[in-house]
Tab-separated table of C-alpha atoms in Angstrom:
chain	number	residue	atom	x	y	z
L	86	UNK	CA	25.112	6.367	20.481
L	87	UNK	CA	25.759	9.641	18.468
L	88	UNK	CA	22.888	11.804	17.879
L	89	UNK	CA	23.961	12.343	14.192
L	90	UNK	CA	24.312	8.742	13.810
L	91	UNK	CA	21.112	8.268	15.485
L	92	UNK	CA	19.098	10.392	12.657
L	93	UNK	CA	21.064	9.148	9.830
L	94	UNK	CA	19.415	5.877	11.053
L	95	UNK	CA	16.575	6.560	11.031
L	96	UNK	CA	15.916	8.740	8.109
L	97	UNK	CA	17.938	5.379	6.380
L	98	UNK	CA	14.802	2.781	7.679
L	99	UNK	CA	11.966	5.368	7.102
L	100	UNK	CA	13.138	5.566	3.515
L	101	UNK	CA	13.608	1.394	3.151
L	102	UNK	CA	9.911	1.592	4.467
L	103	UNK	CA	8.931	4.148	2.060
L	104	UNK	CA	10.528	2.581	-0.739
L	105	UNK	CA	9.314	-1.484	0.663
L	106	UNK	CA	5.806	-0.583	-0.398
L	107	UNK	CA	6.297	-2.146	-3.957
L	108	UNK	CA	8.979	-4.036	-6.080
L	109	UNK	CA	10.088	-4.434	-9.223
L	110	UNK	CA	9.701	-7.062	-11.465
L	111	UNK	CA	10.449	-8.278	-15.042
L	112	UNK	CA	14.158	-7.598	-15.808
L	113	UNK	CA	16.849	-5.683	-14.059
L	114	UNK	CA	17.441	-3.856	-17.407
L	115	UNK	CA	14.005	-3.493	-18.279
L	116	UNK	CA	13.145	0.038	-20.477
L	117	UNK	CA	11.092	1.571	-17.557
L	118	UNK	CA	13.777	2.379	-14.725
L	119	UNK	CA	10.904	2.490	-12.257
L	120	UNK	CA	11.972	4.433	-9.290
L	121	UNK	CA	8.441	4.551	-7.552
L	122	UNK	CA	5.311	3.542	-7.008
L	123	UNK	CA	2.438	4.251	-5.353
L	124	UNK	CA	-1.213	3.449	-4.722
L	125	UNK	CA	-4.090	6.534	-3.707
L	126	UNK	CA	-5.779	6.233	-1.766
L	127	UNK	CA	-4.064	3.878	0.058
L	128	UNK	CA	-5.789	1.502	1.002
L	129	UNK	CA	-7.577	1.480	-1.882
L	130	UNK	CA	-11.625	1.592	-0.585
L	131	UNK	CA	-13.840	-1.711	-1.444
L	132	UNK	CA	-16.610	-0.636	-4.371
L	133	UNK	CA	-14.265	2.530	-5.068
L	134	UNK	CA	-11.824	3.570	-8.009
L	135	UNK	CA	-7.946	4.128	-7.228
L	136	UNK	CA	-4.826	4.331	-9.075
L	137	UNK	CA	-1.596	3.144	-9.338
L	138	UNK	CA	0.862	5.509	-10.317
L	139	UNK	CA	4.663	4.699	-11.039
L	140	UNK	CA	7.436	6.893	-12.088
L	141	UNK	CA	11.461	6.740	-13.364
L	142	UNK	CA	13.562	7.622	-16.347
L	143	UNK	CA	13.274	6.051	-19.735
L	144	UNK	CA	16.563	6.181	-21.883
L	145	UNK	CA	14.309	6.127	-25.443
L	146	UNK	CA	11.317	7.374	-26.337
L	147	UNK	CA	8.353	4.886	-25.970
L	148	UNK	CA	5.086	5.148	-28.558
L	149	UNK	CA	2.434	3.347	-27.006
L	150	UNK	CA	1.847	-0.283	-25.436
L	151	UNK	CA	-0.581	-1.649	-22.965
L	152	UNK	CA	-0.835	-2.007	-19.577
L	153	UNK	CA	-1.914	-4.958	-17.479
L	154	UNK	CA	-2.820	-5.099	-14.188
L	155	UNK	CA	-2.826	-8.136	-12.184
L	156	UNK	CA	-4.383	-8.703	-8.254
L	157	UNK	CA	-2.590	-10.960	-6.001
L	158	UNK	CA	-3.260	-12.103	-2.672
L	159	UNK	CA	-1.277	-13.679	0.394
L	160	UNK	CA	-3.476	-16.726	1.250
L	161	UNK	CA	-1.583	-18.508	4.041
L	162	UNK	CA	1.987	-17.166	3.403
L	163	UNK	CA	2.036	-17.986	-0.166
L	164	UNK	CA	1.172	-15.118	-2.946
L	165	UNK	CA	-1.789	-16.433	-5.500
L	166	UNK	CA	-2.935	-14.828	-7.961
L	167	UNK	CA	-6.270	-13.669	-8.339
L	168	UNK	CA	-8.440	-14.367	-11.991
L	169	UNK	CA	-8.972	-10.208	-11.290
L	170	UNK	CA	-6.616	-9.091	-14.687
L	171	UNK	CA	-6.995	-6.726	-17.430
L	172	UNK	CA	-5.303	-5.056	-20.409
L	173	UNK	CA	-5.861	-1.395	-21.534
L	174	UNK	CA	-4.073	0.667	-24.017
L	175	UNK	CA	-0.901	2.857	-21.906
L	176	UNK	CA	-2.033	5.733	-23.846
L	177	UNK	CA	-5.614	5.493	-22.364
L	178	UNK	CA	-5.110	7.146	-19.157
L	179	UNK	CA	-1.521	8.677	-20.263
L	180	UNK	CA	-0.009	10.783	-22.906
L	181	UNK	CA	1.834	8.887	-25.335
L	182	UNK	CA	4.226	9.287	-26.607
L	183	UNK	CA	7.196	9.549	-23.810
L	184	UNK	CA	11.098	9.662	-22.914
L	185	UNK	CA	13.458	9.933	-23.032
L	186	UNK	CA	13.601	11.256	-19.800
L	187	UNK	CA	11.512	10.938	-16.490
L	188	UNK	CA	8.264	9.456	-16.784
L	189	UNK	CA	4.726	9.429	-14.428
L	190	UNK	CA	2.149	6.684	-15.682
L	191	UNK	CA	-1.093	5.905	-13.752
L	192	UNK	CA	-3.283	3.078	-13.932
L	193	UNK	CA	-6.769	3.430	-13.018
L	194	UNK	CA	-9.194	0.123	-11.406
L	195	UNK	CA	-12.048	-0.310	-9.252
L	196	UNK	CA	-11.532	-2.403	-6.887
L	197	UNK	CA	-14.435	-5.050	-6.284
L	198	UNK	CA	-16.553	-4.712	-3.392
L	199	UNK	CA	-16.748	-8.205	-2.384
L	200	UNK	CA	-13.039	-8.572	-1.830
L	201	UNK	CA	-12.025	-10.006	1.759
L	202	UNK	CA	-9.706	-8.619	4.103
L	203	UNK	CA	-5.907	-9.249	3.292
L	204	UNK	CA	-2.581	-8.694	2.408
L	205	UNK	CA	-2.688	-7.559	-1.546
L	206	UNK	CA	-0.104	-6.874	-4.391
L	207	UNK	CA	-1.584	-4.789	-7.665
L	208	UNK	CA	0.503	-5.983	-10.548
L	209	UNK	CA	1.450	-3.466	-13.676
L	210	UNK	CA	3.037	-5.257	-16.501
L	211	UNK	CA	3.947	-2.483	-19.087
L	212	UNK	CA	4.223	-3.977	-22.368
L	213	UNK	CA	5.965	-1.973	-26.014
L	214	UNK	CA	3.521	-1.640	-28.955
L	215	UNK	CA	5.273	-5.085	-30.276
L	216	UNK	CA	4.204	-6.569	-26.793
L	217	UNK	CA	7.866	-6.843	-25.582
L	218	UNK	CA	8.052	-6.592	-22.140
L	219	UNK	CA	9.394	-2.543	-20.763
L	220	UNK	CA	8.270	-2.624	-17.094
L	221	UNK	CA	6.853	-4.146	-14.560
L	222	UNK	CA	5.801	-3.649	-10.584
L	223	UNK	CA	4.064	-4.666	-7.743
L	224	UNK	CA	2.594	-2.192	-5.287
L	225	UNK	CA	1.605	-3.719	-2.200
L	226	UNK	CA	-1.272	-3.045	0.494
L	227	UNK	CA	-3.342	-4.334	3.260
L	228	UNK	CA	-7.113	-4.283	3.370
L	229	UNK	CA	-8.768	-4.585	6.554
């Protein structure tokens, strides 16, 4: 096989990996173009605080909404969600407003210390001041 071909490859799976570690949700023409998303630290740490942070382009400018943030777990191949869910204001932990243009919004939890070991999704449904859906994604991770 061609070297070149070879690292064109591979730099081709690392970024699927890379960009496998969440996925959209919601609409395909949703407000939010999210283009990324990550979790620090990652794993998030039992008892601890960590943050989801997701980023894109917005094509108008957005005032304010809310945030809610959802836990799911795999429980024998199947995804279930978890009665772990809350609401906050978007402009709590960012500045509102923004767009159009790129965006970077965080969401801040702690996660529980009790949880068991698993395969986990953190849910971020990003809802407009009118509570119309904008943007939504799961970021998933393993605790062990």
């Amino acid at each position: 096989m061609n070297k070149g071909l070879l690292v064109v490859v591979c730099v081709a799976f690392c970024l699927y990996l890379v960009s496998s570690e969440y996925t959209l949700c919601g609409k395909v023409d949703s407000l939010l173009r999210i283009t990324n998303a990550t979790i620090s630290p990652n794993p998030p740490v039992r008892g601890k605080s960590f943050v989801v942070n997701y980023s894109g382009k917005v094509e108008q400018q957005v005032p304010g909404g809310s945030q809610t943030f959802t836990v799911w777990q795999q429980v024998y191949g199947k995804w279930v969600v978890s009665p772990y869910a809350f609401t906050f204001d978007l402009c709590k932990e960012n500045k509102c407003p923004f767009g159009p243009g790129p965006f970077s919004l965080n969401m801040t939890e702690q996660l529980p210390s009790f949880v068991p070991a698993g395969d986990y999704a953190v849910g971020v449904q990003v809802n407009s001041t009118t509570h119309a859906s904008i943007g939504c994604v799961h970021v998933l991770f393993e605790l062990k």
